[in-house]
CSV table of C-alpha atoms in Angstrom, one decimal:
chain,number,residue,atom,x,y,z
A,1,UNK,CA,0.0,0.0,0.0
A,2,UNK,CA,3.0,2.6,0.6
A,3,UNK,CA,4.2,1.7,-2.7
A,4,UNK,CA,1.2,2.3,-4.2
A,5,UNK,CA,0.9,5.6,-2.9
A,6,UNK,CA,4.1,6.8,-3.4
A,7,UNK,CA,4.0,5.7,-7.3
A,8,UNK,CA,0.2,8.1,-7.2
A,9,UNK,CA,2.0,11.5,-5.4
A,10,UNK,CA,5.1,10.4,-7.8
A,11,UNK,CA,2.4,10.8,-10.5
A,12,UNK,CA,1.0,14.0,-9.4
A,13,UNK,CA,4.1,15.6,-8.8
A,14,UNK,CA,5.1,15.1,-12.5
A,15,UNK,CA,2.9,18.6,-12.6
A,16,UNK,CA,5.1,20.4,-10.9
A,17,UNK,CA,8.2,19.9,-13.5
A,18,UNK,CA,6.6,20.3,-16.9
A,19,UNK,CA,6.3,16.5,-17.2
A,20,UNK,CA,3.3,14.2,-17.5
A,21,UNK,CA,2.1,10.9,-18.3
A,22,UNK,CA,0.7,9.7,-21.4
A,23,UNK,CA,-1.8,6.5,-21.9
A,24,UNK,CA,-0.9,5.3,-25.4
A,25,UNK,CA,-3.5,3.0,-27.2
A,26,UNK,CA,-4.6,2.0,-30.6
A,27,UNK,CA,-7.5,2.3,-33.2
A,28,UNK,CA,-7.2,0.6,-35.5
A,29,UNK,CA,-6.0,1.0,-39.7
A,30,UNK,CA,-6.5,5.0,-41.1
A,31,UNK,CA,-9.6,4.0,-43.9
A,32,UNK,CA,-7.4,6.7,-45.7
A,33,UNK,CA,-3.7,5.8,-44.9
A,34,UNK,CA,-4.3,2.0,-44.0
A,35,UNK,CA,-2.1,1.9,-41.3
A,36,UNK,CA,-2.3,2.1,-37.8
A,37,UNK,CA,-1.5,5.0,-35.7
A,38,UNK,CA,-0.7,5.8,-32.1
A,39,UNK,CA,-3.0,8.0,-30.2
A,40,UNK,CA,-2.6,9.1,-26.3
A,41,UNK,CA,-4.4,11.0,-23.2
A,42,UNK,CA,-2.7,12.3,-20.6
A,43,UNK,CA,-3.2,9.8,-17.6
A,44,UNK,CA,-4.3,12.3,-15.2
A,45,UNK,CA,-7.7,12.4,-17.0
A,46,UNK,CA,-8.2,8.5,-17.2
A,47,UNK,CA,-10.4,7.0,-14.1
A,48,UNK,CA,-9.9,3.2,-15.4
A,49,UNK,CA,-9.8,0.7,-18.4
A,50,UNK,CA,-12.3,-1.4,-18.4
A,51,UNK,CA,-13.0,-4.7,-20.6
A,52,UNK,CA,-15.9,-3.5,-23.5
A,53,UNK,CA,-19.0,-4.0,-21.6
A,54,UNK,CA,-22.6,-4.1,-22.5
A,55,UNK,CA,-23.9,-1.2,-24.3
A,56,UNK,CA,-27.8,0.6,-24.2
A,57,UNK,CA,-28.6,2.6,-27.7
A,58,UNK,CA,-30.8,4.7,-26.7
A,59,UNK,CA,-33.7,6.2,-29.5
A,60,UNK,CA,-32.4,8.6,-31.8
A,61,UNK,CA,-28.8,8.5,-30.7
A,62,UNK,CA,-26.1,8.4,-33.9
A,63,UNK,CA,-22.6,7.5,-34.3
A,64,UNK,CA,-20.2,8.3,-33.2
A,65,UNK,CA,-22.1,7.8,-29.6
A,66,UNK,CA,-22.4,4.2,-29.2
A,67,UNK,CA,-25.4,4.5,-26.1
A,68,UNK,CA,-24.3,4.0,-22.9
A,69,UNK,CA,-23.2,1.6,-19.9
A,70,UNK,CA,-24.0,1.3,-16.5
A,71,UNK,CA,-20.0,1.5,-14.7
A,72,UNK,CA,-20.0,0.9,-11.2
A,73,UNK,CA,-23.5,1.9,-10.8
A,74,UNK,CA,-22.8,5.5,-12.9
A,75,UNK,CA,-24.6,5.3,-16.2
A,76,UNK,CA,-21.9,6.9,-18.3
A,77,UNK,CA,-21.8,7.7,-22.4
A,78,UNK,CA,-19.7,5.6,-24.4
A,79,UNK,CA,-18.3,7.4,-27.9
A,80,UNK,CA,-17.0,5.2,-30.4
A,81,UNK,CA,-13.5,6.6,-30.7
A,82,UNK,CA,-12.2,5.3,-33.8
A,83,UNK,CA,-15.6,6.4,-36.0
A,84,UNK,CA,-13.9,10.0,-34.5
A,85,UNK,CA,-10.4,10.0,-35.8
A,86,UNK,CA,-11.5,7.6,-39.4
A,87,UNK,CA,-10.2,4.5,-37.9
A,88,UNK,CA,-11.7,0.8,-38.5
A,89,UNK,CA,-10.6,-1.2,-35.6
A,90,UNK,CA,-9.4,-4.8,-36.9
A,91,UNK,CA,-10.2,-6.6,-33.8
A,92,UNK,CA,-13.3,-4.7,-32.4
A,93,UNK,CA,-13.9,-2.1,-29.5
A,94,UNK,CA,-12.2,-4.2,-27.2
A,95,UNK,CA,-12.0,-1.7,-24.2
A,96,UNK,CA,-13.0,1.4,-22.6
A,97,UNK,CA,-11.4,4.0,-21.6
A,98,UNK,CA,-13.2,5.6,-18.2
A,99,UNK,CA,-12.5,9.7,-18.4
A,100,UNK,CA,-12.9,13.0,-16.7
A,101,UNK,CA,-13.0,16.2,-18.1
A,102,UNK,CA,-14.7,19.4,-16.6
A,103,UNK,CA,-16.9,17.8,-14.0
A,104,UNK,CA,-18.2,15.0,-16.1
A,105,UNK,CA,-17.2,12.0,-16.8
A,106,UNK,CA,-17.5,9.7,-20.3
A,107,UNK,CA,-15.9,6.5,-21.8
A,108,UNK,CA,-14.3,6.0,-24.9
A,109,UNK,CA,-14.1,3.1,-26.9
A,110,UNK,CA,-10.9,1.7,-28.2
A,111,UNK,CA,-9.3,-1.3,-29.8
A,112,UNK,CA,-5.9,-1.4,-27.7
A,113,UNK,CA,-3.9,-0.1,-25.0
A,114,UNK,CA,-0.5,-0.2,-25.2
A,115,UNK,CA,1.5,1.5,-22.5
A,116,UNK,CA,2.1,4.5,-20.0
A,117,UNK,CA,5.1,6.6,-21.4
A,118,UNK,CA,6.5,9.5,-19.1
A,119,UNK,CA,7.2,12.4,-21.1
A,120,UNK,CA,8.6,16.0,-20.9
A,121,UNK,CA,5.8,18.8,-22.4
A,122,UNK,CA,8.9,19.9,-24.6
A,123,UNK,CA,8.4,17.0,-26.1
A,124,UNK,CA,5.3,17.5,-27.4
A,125,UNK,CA,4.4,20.1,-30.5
A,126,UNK,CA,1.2,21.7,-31.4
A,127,UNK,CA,-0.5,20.1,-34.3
A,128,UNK,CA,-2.2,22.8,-35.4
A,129,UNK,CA,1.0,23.0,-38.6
A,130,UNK,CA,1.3,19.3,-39.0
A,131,UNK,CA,-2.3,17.9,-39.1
A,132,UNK,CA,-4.5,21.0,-39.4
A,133,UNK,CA,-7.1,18.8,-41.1
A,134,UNK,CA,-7.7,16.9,-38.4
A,135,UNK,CA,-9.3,19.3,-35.6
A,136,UNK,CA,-10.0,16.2,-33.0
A,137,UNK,CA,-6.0,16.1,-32.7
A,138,UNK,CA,-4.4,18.7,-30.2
A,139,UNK,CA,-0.7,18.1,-30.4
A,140,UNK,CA,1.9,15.3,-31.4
A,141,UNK,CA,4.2,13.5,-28.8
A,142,UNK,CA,7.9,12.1,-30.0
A,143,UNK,CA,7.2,9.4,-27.4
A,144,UNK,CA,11.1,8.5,-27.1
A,145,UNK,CA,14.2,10.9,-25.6
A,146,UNK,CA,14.9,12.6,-29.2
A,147,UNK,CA,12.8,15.5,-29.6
A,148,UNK,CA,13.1,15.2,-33.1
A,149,UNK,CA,12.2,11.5,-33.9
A,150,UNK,CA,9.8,9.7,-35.3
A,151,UNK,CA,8.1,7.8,-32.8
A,152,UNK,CA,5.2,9.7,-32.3
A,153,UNK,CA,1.6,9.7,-31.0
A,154,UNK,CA,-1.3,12.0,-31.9
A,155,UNK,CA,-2.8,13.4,-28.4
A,156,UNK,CA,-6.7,13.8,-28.9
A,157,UNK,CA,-8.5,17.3,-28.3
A,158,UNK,CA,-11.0,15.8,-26.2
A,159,UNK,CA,-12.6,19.1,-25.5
A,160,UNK,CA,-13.5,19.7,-29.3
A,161,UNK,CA,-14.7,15.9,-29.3
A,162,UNK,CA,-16.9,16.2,-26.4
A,163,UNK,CA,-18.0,20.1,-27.9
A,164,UNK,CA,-19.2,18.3,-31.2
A,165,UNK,CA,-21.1,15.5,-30.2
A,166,UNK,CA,-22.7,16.4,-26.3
A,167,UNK,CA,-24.4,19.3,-26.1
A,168,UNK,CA,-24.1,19.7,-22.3
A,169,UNK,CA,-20.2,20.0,-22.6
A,170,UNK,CA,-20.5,23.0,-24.2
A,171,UNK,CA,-21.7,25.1,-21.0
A,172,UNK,CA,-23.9,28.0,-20.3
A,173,UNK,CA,-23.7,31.1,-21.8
A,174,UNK,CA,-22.3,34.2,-19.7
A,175,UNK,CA,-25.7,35.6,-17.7
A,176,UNK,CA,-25.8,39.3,-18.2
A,177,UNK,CA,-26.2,39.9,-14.6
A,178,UNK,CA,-22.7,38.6,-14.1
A,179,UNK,CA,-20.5,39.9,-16.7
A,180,UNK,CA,-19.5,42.9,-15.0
A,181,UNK,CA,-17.7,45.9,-16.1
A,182,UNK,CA,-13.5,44.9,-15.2
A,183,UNK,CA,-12.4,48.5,-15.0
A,184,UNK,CA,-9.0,47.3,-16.7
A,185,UNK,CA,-6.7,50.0,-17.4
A,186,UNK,CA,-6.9,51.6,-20.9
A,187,UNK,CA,-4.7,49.1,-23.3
A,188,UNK,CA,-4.3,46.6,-21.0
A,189,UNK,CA,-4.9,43.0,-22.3
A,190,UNK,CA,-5.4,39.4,-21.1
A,191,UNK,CA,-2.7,36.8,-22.2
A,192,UNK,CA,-4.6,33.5,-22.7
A,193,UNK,CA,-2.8,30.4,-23.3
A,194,UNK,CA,-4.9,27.8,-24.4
A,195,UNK,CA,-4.2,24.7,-27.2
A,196,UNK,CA,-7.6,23.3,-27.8
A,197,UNK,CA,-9.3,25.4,-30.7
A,198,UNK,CA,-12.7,25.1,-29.3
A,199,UNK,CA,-11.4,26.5,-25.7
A,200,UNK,CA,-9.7,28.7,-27.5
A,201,UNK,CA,-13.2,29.8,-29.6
A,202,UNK,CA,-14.9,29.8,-26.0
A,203,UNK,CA,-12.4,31.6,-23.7
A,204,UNK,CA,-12.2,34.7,-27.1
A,205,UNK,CA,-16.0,34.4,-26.8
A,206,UNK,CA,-16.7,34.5,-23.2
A,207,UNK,CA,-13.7,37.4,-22.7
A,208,UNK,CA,-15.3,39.5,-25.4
A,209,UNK,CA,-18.6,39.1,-23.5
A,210,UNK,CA,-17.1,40.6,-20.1
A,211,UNK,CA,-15.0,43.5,-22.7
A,212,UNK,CA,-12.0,42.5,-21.8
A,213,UNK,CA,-9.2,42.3,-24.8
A,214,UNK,CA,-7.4,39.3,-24.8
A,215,UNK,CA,-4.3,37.8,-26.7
A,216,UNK,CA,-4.5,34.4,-27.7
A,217,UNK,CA,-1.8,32.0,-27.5
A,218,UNK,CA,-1.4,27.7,-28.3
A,219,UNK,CA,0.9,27.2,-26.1
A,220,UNK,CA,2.3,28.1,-22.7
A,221,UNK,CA,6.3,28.5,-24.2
A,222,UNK,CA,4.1,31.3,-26.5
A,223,UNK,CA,2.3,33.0,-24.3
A,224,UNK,CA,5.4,33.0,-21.6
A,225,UNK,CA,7.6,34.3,-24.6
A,226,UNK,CA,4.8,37.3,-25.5
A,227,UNK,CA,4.9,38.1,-21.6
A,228,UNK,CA,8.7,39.0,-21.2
A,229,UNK,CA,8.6,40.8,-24.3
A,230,UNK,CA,5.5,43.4,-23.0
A,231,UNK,CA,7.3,43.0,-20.0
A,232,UNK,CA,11.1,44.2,-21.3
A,233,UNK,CA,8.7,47.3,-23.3
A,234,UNK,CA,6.9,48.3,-20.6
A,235,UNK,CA,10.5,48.7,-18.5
A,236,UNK,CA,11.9,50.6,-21.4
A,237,UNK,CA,8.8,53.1,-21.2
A,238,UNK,CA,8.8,53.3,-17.9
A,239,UNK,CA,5.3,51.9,-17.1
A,240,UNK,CA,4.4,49.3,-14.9
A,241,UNK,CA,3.9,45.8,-16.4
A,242,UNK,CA,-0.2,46.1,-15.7
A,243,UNK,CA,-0.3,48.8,-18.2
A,244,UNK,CA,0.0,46.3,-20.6
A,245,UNK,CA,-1.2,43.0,-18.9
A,246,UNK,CA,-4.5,42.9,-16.7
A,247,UNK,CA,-4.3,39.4,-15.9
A,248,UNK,CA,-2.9,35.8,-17.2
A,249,UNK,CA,-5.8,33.0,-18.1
A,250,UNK,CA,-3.6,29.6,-18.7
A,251,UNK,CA,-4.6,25.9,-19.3
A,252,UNK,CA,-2.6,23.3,-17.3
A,253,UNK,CA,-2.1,20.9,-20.5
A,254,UNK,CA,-0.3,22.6,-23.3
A,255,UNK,CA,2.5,21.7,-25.5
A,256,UNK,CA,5.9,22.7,-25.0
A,257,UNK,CA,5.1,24.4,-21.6
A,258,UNK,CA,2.0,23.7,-18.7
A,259,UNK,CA,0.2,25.7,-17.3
A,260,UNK,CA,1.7,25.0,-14.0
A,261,UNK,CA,5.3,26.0,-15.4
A,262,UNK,CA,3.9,29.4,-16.9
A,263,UNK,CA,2.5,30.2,-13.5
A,264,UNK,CA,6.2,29.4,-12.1
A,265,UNK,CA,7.7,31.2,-14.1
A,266,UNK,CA,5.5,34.3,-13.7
A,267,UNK,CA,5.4,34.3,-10.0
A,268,UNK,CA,9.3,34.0,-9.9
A,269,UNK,CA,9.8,36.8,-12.2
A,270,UNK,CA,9.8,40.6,-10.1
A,271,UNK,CA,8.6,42.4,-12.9
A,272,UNK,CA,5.7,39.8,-13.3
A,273,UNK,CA,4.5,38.2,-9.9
A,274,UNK,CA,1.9,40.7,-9.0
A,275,UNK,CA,-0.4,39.6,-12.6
A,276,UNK,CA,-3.0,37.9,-11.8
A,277,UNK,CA,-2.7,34.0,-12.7
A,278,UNK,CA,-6.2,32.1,-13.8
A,279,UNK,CA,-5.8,28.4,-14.3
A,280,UNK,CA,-8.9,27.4,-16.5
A,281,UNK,CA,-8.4,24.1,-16.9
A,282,UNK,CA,-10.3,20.4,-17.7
A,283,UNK,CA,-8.4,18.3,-15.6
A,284,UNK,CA,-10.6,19.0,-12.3
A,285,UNK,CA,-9.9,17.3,-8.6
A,286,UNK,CA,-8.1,18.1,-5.5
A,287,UNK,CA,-4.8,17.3,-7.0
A,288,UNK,CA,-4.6,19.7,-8.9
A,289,UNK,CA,-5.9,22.6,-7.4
A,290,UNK,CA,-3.2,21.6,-4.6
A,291,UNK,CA,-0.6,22.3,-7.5
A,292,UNK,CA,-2.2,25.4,-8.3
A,293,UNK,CA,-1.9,26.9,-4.7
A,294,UNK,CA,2.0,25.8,-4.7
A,295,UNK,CA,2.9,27.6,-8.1
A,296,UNK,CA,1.1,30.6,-7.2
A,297,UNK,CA,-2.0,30.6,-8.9
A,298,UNK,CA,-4.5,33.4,-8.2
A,299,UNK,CA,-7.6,31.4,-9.1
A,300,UNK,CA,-8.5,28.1,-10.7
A,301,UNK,CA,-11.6,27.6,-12.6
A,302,UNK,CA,-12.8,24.5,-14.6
A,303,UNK,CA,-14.0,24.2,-18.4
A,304,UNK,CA,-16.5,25.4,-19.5
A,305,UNK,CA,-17.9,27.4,-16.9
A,306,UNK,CA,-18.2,30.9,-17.9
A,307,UNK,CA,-19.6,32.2,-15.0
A,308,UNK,CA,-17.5,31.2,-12.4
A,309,UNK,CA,-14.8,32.3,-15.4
A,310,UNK,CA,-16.3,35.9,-14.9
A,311,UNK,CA,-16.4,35.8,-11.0
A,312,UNK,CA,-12.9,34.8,-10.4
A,313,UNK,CA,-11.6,37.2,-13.0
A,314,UNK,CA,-13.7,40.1,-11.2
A,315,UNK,CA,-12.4,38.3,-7.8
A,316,UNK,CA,-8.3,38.3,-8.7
A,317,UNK,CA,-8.5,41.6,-10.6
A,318,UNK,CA,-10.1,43.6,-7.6
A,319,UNK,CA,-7.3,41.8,-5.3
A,320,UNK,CA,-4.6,43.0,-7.4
């Protein structure tokens, strides 16, 4: 039992050095390509796998949602993965794959599993270059030590997956009682690093609802980048850094940097540690919003919940 616990705060600590964990499984053959292809989640959002169980259709349900299964007395929707990314599995669904994003919970279908791979963020790329055509995949992994190679795996946007086909991922709109004026100061923006499109979409969205200018970015290593160059201008004009920056909204999963290393890095930095930091992020649970406290975070708020987006941004930005 200490050895089990050990390996799960060994696990959770990976958040706290840019590194994370990635479940690596299989598909089945590209119906364009025909060939297989490595996908991965980060293991921090997998509850279980699970052997394929039985599956209720319900009326008027369509692919790619298969119906759904009763897991451990939670009756959960089961999405048929592979109709997703144009795959035809050559042995069947064979397992499921028990996740949780944002507060809700949802299993995915798969042919395989193949192993858990511990990986640097550096080592992962934005995909948005590479396979643009593909908007259900969020970055690519070189799953061995050279940056560079060619092993790679193709890490799913799971937000945009769960955007297009269930409805109640998608959140409520902003309610006009809450989005409040920010008072920001005139030219002052908010630096958003975000690498799912559709949370991208939303966050632009839900910011321009409160009237609050923000700068979009893919990844953390971007958005970090942006921030010391405003901050190296506002030192040669002599203005204070919050002239030009009203406040920092990061997600914790990005390529090349996290969430939680941005923050770091921020909070470290003299010039920089009085921003506000908001972590908006999918992976929900204690855990994490232990990590957030240690880096330094102002506020942490999960997807897609505009509303508590707008209160904690109104909360940080009076306390600043």
């Amino acid at each position: 039992m200490d050895n089990f616990q050990k390996e799960i705060d060994e696990r959770a600590n990976l958040a706290l050095s840019n590194k994370f964990e990635l479940l690596l499984f299989r598909l089945g053959k590209d119906a364009q390509e025909d060939k297989t292809e490595l996908f991965g989640i980060n293991v921090f959002k997998l509850r279980e796998i699970i052997p394929m169980p039985a599956v209720t259709r319900a009326a008027g349900m369509k692919s790619p949602l298969l119906g759904v299964a009763n897991i451990r007395d939670q009756i959960i929707p089961v999405i048929d993965l592979p109709a997703i990314a144009g795959c035809k599995p050559e042995t069947g669904l064979n397992l499921l794959l028990i996740t949780e994003y944002a507060r809700s919970t949802q299993a995915f279908a798969v042919e395989s599993v193949d192993n858990i791979v511990r990986l640097d963020w550096s080592q992962v790329h934005t995909a948005e270059a590479g396979v643009s055509s593909r908007s259900n995949i969020t970055s690519i992994a070189c799953i061995d030590g050279d940056k560079q190679g060619n092993n790679l795996a193709l890490v799913l946007d799971v937000e945009q997956i769960l955007y297009d086909i269930i409805p109640a991922s998608r959140g409520p709109q902003a309610e006009e009682s809450r989005v409040n004026s920010f008072n920001l100061k005139p030219g002052a923006v908010a630096i958003v690093a975000e690498d799912s499109k559709v949370a991208r979409t939303m966050l632009e969205q839900g910011l321009k609802q409160m009237g609050i200018p923000a700068l979009l970015h893919t990844t953390g290593k971007e958005a970090w980048e942006k921030i010391k160059i405003m901050a190296d201008e506002a030192q040669a004009e002599g203005k204070s850094i919050d002239d030009k920056i009203a406040l920092v909204l990061t997600d914790l999963e990005m390529p090349e940097m996290d969430g939680f290393t941005l923050t770091r890095n921020i909070k470290r930095d003299a010039r920089l540690q009085h921003i506000p930091v908001v972590i908006h992020s999918s992976l929900s649970g204690s855990a994490n919003e232990e990590h957030v406290r240690k880096v330094g975070a102002n506020a942490y708020v999960a997807k897609f919940e505009i509303n508590e987006l707008s209160s904690a941004i109104q909360q940080v930005l009076k306390s600043a």
